[in-house]
Amino acid sequence: MKKYTMNIGISFFLIIFIILCISTFSLLSAVSAVNTKKATELSVTHRSYYYTLTNNVQDRLKEIDDQLYSFYKSTSSKKDYFKKLSSLKGDYEINDHTISFTDSYRDLKISVKLEALYPGNKFYKITKWAIVSTNTPDNAGKMKTHSDDDDDGSESGTIEIWGEQN
């Protein structure tokens, strides 16, 4: 008589292997989802800080615009107009025809430099708009910066945007 035996060893190991693969995949997916959620929350917070800071700077630019307009209306020559720049009200650094200021909000700092123009279609040209994150642990996310004449040497998370205001 022949003995009939059933060999279930390979199928048993295959099922165990598939269960382990599915468990590992689900665990990795859960960890990835948690990390993505944390990164998204951090990004939303950072963007909120960025928009608050740029809104504050836009308010300061409006103040400068209003003052430059009043200087233009109260002077009769280009020379008198540029002489009045030194009487600009606010926390501004004025050097020749250049107006500079910095502002900060939470872990962001912005440095703005304007070149005052004699009014045509605009009162100034933005020559520097640099945003620096002051809270980068161990300089994580360090970015290469543009060099300019008044670089303060900070290297952590600097982003510079150059351009004119229309």
Backbone as a ProteinNet text record, in pm:
[ID]
protein_1_A
[PRIMARY]
MKKYTMNIGISFFLIIFIILCISTFSLLSAVSAVNTKKATELSVTHRSYYYTLTNNVQDRLKEIDDQLYSFYKSTSSKKDYFKKLSSLKGDYEINDHTISFTDSYRDLKISVKLEALYPGNKFYKITKWAIVSTNTPDNAGKMKTHSDDDDDGSESGTIEIWGEQN
[TERTIARY]
79.8	0	85.3	33.7	102.8	47.1	141.4	101.9	91.9	-17.4	-34.7	-12.6	86.1	112.7	99	59.7	43.1	160.6	225.9	341.2	293.1	278.3	229	338.2	459	568.1	590.6	595	621.8	506.3	385	270.8	259.3	290.5	287.3	390.2	513	615.8	581.3	519.2	477	372.1	277.1	174	236.3	327	395	474.3	543.6	620.9	530.2	416.4	321.8	265.7	233.4	181.3	288	413	520.9	540.4	534.8	549.2	437	313.8	199.8	211.4	251.5	267.1	376.9	489.3	598.9	555.4	486.9	439.2	341.9	249.9	153.1	222.1	321.6	395.3	472.4	539.2	612.5	517.7	401.4	302.1	253.1	229.7	183.6	289.9	415.7	525.2	539.4	529.5	539.3	425	305.4	190.6	208.4	260.3	282.6	388.3	496.9	601.9	551.7	470.7	414	321.9	243.5	155	235.9	344.4	428.2	491.8	541.4	604.5	503.1	382	277.4	241	227.7	195.8	306.8	431.5	544.3	545.1	515.7	511.3	400	284.1	171.7	207.5	269.9	310.5	412.4	511.7	615.8	557.4	466.9	402.5	320.7	253.7	177.6	270.6	384.8	483.3	533.1	561.3	611.9	511.1	385.1	284.5	261	264.9	251.6	367.5	488.2	605.8	598.8	564.7	558.8	446.3	336.6	230.7	280.7	356.8	414.8	507.7	588.4	680.8	603.2	496.9	414.7	354.7	316.5	265.6	374.3	497.4	608.4	638.8	629.1	650.8	543	421.2	313.2	343.5	394.4	432.1	541.3	640.3	748.9	692.8	605.5	541.9	468.5	390.6	314.4	407.3	513.9	607.6	681.4	723.7	792.8	699.6	572.9	475.5	461.2	455.2	442.8	570.7	687.9	812.6	808.1	758.2	750.4	656.5	543.5	446.4	496	580.1	623.9	756.9	819.9	946.9	930.4	1019.6	1009.8	1122.4	1223.2	1333.6	1377	1448.2	1501.1	1598.2	1680.1	1778.7	1710.3	1604.6	1530.5	1460.6	1409.5	1341.2	1436.8	1557.6	1653.6	1710.2	1712.4	1754.2	1654.1	1527.2	1422.2	1423.6	1494.7	1499.7	1548	1638.7	1692.3	1586.9	1477	1371.7	1261.5	1289	1193.1	1164.9	1036.9	998.3	991.8	1049.8	1047.8	1186.8	1194.3	1320.6	1388.5	1443.9	1506.5	1650.5	1735.5	1873.7	1881.8	1923.5	1927.5	2071.9	2115.8	2251.2	2243.3	2268.7	2258.4	2115.2	2092.7	1958.9	1905.9	1968.4	1930.5	1860	1747	1668.6	1671.9	1715.6	1722.8	1648.7	1589.1	1528.3	1517.8	1506.1	1482.8	1359.7	1295.3	1177.8	1182	1119.4	1119	983.8	954.8	834.7	866.4	851.4	881.8	1023.7	1037.7	1172	1216.6	1149.8	1187.9	1233.6	1331	1381.7	1392.7	1353.1	1359.9	1444.6	1523.5	1605.3	1567.4	1531.2	1485.6	1572.6	1612.2	1689.3	1619.9	1596.8	1528.4	1620.3	1611.6	1681.1	1575.3	1587.1	1489.6	1507.2	1395.1	1395.5	1319.1	1359.6	1278.9	1153.9	1037.8	912.8	895	863.6	815.8	689	702.6	588.4	604	718.2	737.9	835.4	829.9	913.3	1041.7	1045.7	1164.7	1172.1	1290.7	1313.2	1366.3	1307.9	1355	1480.2	1592.5	1717.4	1754.1	1692.4	1718	1592.9	1560.1	1447.7	1496.1	1555.5	1617.4	1544.8	1502.6	1434.4	1526	1547.3	1636.7	1558.9	1565.2	1507.4	1611.3	1575.2	1670.6	1657.6	1574.3	1551.8	1571.3	1692.8	1721.4	1814.1	1762.7	1844.7	1963.6	2081.3	2206.1	2225.8	2175.1	2185.9	2125.2	2020.3	1952.5	1887.3	1891.4	1831.2	1909	2040.6	2122.8	2118.2	2103.3	2095.6	2209.7	2249.3	2352.8	2292	2365	2312.1	2384.1	2318	2381.7	2469.3	2587.4	2670.7	2641.5	2646.2	2631.7	2718.8	2719.3	2813.7	2789.2	2669.4	2643.6	2603	2664.5	2633.7	2668.7	2573.6	2597	2657.4	2690.5	2758	2667.3	2537.6	2449.1	2430.2	2432.5	2421.9	2302.4	2229	2124.5	1993.9	1958.6	1830.2	1803.2	1900.7	1881.3	1826.2	1721.8	1664.1	1662.4	1717.1	1715.5	1640	1556.2	1480	1512.4	1557.8	1596.2	1492.1	1462.6	1370	1320.7	1248.4	1193.2	1045.9	998.8	855.3	793.7	683.4	613.6	506.1
-116.9	0	125	219.7	346.7	442.7	517.9	618.9	753.1	814.6	947.2	1050.3	1138.8	1245.6	1379	1471.8	1605.6	1691.6	1757.8	1842.9	1988.3	2044.4	2182	2278.5	2240.2	2323.9	2447.4	2432.9	2547.1	2646.6	2597.4	2688.8	2760.6	2692.7	2754.6	2868.7	2842.7	2947.1	3061.8	3033.4	3137.8	3228.2	3170.6	3250.2	3335.4	3279.7	3355.7	3471.4	3445.5	3550.2	3663	3628.9	3729.8	3812	3748.8	3821	3917.4	3873.4	3961.3	4080.1	4054.8	4164.8	4266.6	4220.1	4311.2	4390.2	4322.1	4390.9	4497.4	4464.6	4560.4	4679.6	4652.9	4760.7	4851.6	4793.7	4876.9	4960	4901.2	4976	5092.2	5067.2	5174.3	5282.8	5243.9	5342.3	5429.5	5367.7	5444.4	5543.7	5501.3	5590.1	5704.6	5671.8	5774.8	5875.8	5828.4	5918.7	6013	5962.3	6046.4	6153.1	6113.1	6209.8	6314.2	6273.3	6367.3	6466.9	6419.1	6508.4	6612.5	6568.6	6662.2	6764.8	6719.6	6811.1	6911.1	6865.7	6954.8	7060	7019.3	7115.2	7218.7	7175	7267.1	7363.7	7311.8	7395.8	7500.7	7459.9	7553.9	7663.1	7624	7722.1	7819.1	7765.9	7850.4	7945.9	7895.4	7981.8	8092	8057.9	8158.8	8269	8229.4	8327.9	8411.4	8346.5	8416.5	8521	8482.1	8576.9	8690.8	8662.5	8768.8	8867.7	8814.8	8900.7	8983.9	8922.6	8999.8	9102.4	9072.1	9172.9	9292.1	9265.4	9374.4	9459.5	9394.6	9468.1	9548.2	9491.5	9565.4	9690.4	9680.7	9798.5	9905	9860.2	9956.1	10019.2	9940.3	9994.9	10097.5	10073.3	10170.9	10300.7	10289.6	10410.2	10487.3	10416.1	10480.8	10545.9	10475.5	10529.5	10660	10660.2	10779.8	10896.7	10867.7	10974.7	11027.1	10937.1	10981.3	11063.2	11026.3	11104.2	11245.5	11254.3	11387.6	11469.1	11403.8	11474.7	11528.7	11447	11486.2	11606	11602.5	11711.8	11841.1	11828.1	11948	12005	11941.2	11992.2	12029.2	12116.6	12162.1	12107.8	12044.6	11993.6	11855.4	11788.5	11655.4	11661.7	11766.3	11783	11797.7	11880	11898.7	11769.3	11698.2	11571.2	11473.4	11457.8	11363.9	11413.5	11544.5	11597.8	11558.7	11552.5	11521.3	11374.3	11290.6	11148	11126.6	11211.8	11196.1	11221.4	11285.4	11310.8	11204.6	11093.1	10982.7	10931.3	10926.1	10883.8	10732	10676.6	10531.6	10479.9	10351.3	10285.9	10242.4	10339.3	10312.7	10359.2	10286.2	10328.4	10392.8	10517.8	10592.1	10627.3	10588.4	10614.5	10660.9	10787.2	10847	10829.1	10752.3	10731.2	10592.6	10527.2	10391.8	10391.8	10323.4	10308.3	10159.9	10129	9989.1	9972.5	9854.5	9821	9670	9626.9	9486	9474.4	9361.2	9332.5	9184.3	9145.8	9003.8	8964.7	8837.5	8779.2	8633.7	8599.3	8466.1	8425.3	8320.1	8273.1	8320.3	8420.9	8474.7	8618.9	8654.8	8792	8831.5	8953.4	9001.1	9127.7	9137.2	9255.2	9311.3	9438.9	9502.6	9624.7	9639.1	9756.3	9816.2	9946.5	10018.6	10125.9	10146.8	10258.9	10364.9	10480	10587.3	10644.9	10662.9	10719.2	10850.1	10939	11059.3	11016.8	11052.2	10996.1	11007.8	10895.4	10882.9	10802	10670.8	10583.3	10508.2	10529	10468.4	10552.3	10535.5	10614.1	10542.8	10412	10336.4	10207.6	10148.8	10018.9	9926.9	9808.9	9712.5	9645.2	9662.6	9601.8	9479.3	9464	9345.3	9311.4	9184.4	9132.3	8996.4	8992.5	8870.1	8822.8	8697.7	8638.5	8532	8541.8	8449.1	8379.9	8248.2	8173.3	8165.2	8213.2	8215.5	8093.2	7999.3	7881.9	7754.9	7729.1	7605.3	7522.5	7417.1	7338.2	7275.7	7296.9	7241.8	7277.5	7395.1	7443.2	7345.7	7275.1	7184.6	7267.1	7220.5	7291	7414	7416.2	7531.6	7551.1	7675.2	7705.7	7796.6	7787.5	7875.9	8014.3	8116.5	8252.5	8332.2	8438.4	8533.9	8624.9	8653.2	8745.4	8888.3	8978.3	9119.5	9198.2	9330.7	9415	9422.9	9391.4	9403.1	9269.1	9162.3	9029.4	9022	8980.3	8973.2	8840.7	8754.5	8630	8516.7	8540.7	8431.8	8336.4	8208	8109	8016.7	8026.7	7929.7	7964.9	7888	7899.1	8031.1	8090.9	8220.8	8204.2	8280.6	8283.1	8428.7	8459	8596.3	8604.5	8704.7	8727.9	8868.9	8880.5	9010	9050.3	9179.4	9222.7	9362.9	9409.3	9543.4	9536	9642.4	9653	9726.9	9674.5	9741.2	9831.4
0	0	0	-75.5	-85.2	18.1	75.9	172.5	102.1	121.2	65.2	175.7	151.1	246.2	175.9	250.7	195.7	241.8	146.6	177	180.8	301.2	314.7	358.5	362.3	409.6	325.4	193.6	104.7	107.9	100.2	101.3	236.3	345.6	477	485.4	440.2	441.8	347.3	235.7	142.3	206.7	276.1	343.3	454.4	533.1	637.7	576.3	465.9	397.8	348.7	290.5	239.9	356.2	465.7	582.9	637.1	643.8	689.3	595	464.8	367.5	381.8	395.7	410.7	541.7	649.8	778.8	770.7	709.1	694.6	609.6	499.9	413.4	487.4	565.3	637.6	746	812.5	914.4	851.2	740	671.2	620.5	572.7	526.3	641.2	756.6	873	919.3	924.7	964.8	864.1	736.6	632.8	643.7	672.1	685.9	804.5	915.5	1033.4	1002.3	936.6	901.5	801.9	706.8	610.1	680.2	777.1	852.8	929.8	995.7	1071	978.1	863.3	767.9	712.4	687.9	637.4	741	866.6	972.5	987.9	980.2	988.4	870.4	752.3	632.9	642.7	692.3	707.5	807.5	918.4	1019.1	961.6	891.6	833.1	729	646.2	546.3	613.4	720.8	794.9	845.4	901.6	947.4	830.1	718.6	600.4	552.4	541	492	590.3	719.6	818.4	805.8	792.3	777.7	649.8	537.8	413.2	416	485.3	501.3	581.6	688	766.7	680.8	598.5	511.2	407.6	353.1	256.5	321.2	447.8	519.7	532.1	562	571.7	436	329.7	195.2	160.5	205	182.7	256.6	381.2	456	382.4	332.4	257	131.8	62.5	-57.7	-27.9	79.6	116.1	149.1	223.7	259.9	136.2	48.7	-73.4	-162.9	-165.1	-242.2	-184.1	-50	10.7	-12	-11.3	-42.4	-185.8	-275.8	-416.6	-433.5	-365.6	-377.1	-311.9	-208.5	-136.8	-187.4	-283.1	-336.4	-482.8	-526.7	-665.7	-753.9	-693.7	-775.6	-727.1	-815.1	-785.2	-667	-663.6	-557.1	-421.6	-414	-289	-245.9	-344.6	-317.2	-248.4	-302.8	-244.7	-111.1	-89.5	41.1	149.1	113	209.8	251.9	178.4	213.9	356.9	401.3	536.8	644.4	609.1	707.3	703.1	638.6	632.4	773.2	810.8	945.5	950.9	1055.3	1073.4	1100.1	1123.6	1155.7	1025.2	954.1	824.8	827.3	758.2	739.9	601.9	598.6	472.4	441.5	322.5	277.6	132.7	110.5	-22.7	-73.7	-176.7	-232.1	-196.2	-97.6	-59.1	75.7	80.5	203.7	239.5	361.4	405.4	536.9	554.8	683	696.7	820.3	848.8	936.5	926.1	1007.1	1040.5	1148.9	1184.9	1242.1	1227.4	1285.2	1318.4	1443.1	1494.2	1453.6	1371.2	1335.8	1197.6	1142.8	1012.2	1025.5	945.6	942.7	796.2	764.9	626.8	622.1	519.3	496.2	359.4	357.3	233.6	206.7	81.6	40.2	-82.1	-74.2	-181.8	-238.4	-366.2	-429.1	-459.1	-393.8	-414	-553.8	-622.4	-757.7	-756.5	-844.2	-859.9	-934	-883.4	-934.8	-1085	-1140.7	-1276.7	-1261.9	-1281.1	-1254.7	-1122	-1051.5	-920.8	-839	-706.2	-615.4	-575.6	-591.6	-553.1	-633.3	-630	-692.1	-582.1	-569.3	-469.7	-524.4	-452.8	-496.9	-415	-297	-215.3	-135.3	-135.6	-58.8	-8.7	110.2	161.5	286.2	283	396.6	456.1	586.7	655.9	766.6	768.9	878.8	989.1	1106.8	1218.1	1307.1	1268.9	1352.2	1271	1229.4	1158.8	1245.6	1309.2	1400.4	1329.4	1383.8	1329.4	1182.4	1142	1003.8	903.8	943.1	851.5	742	622.3	510.5	470.7	493.4	458.9	306.5	264.4	122.6	82.8	-41.4	-93.1	-112.4	-74.1	-80.9	-187.7	-232	-321	-236.4	-282.9	-205.2	-249.6	-154.7	-184.9	-89.1	-106.5	-33.7	116.4	163.2	306.6	366.9	320.5	372.3	519.5	600.8	744.7	788	693.6	724.3	766.7	779.9	820.1	703.3	734.6	629.5	645.7	751.8	778.5	708.1	609.9	543.2	475.4	409.4	347.4	206.3	177.5	42.9	0.6	-114.4	-160.3	-292.4	-303.1	-422.9	-470.6	-591.5	-646.2	-749.9	-757.9	-862.2	-839.2	-937.8	-932.9	-897.2	-834.4	-807.1	-924.5	-972.2	-1083.9	-1033.6
[MASK]
++++++++++++++++++++++++++++++++++++++++++++++++++++++++++++++++++++++++++++++++++++++++++++++++++++++++++++++++++++++++++++++++++++++++++++++++++++++++++++++++++++++

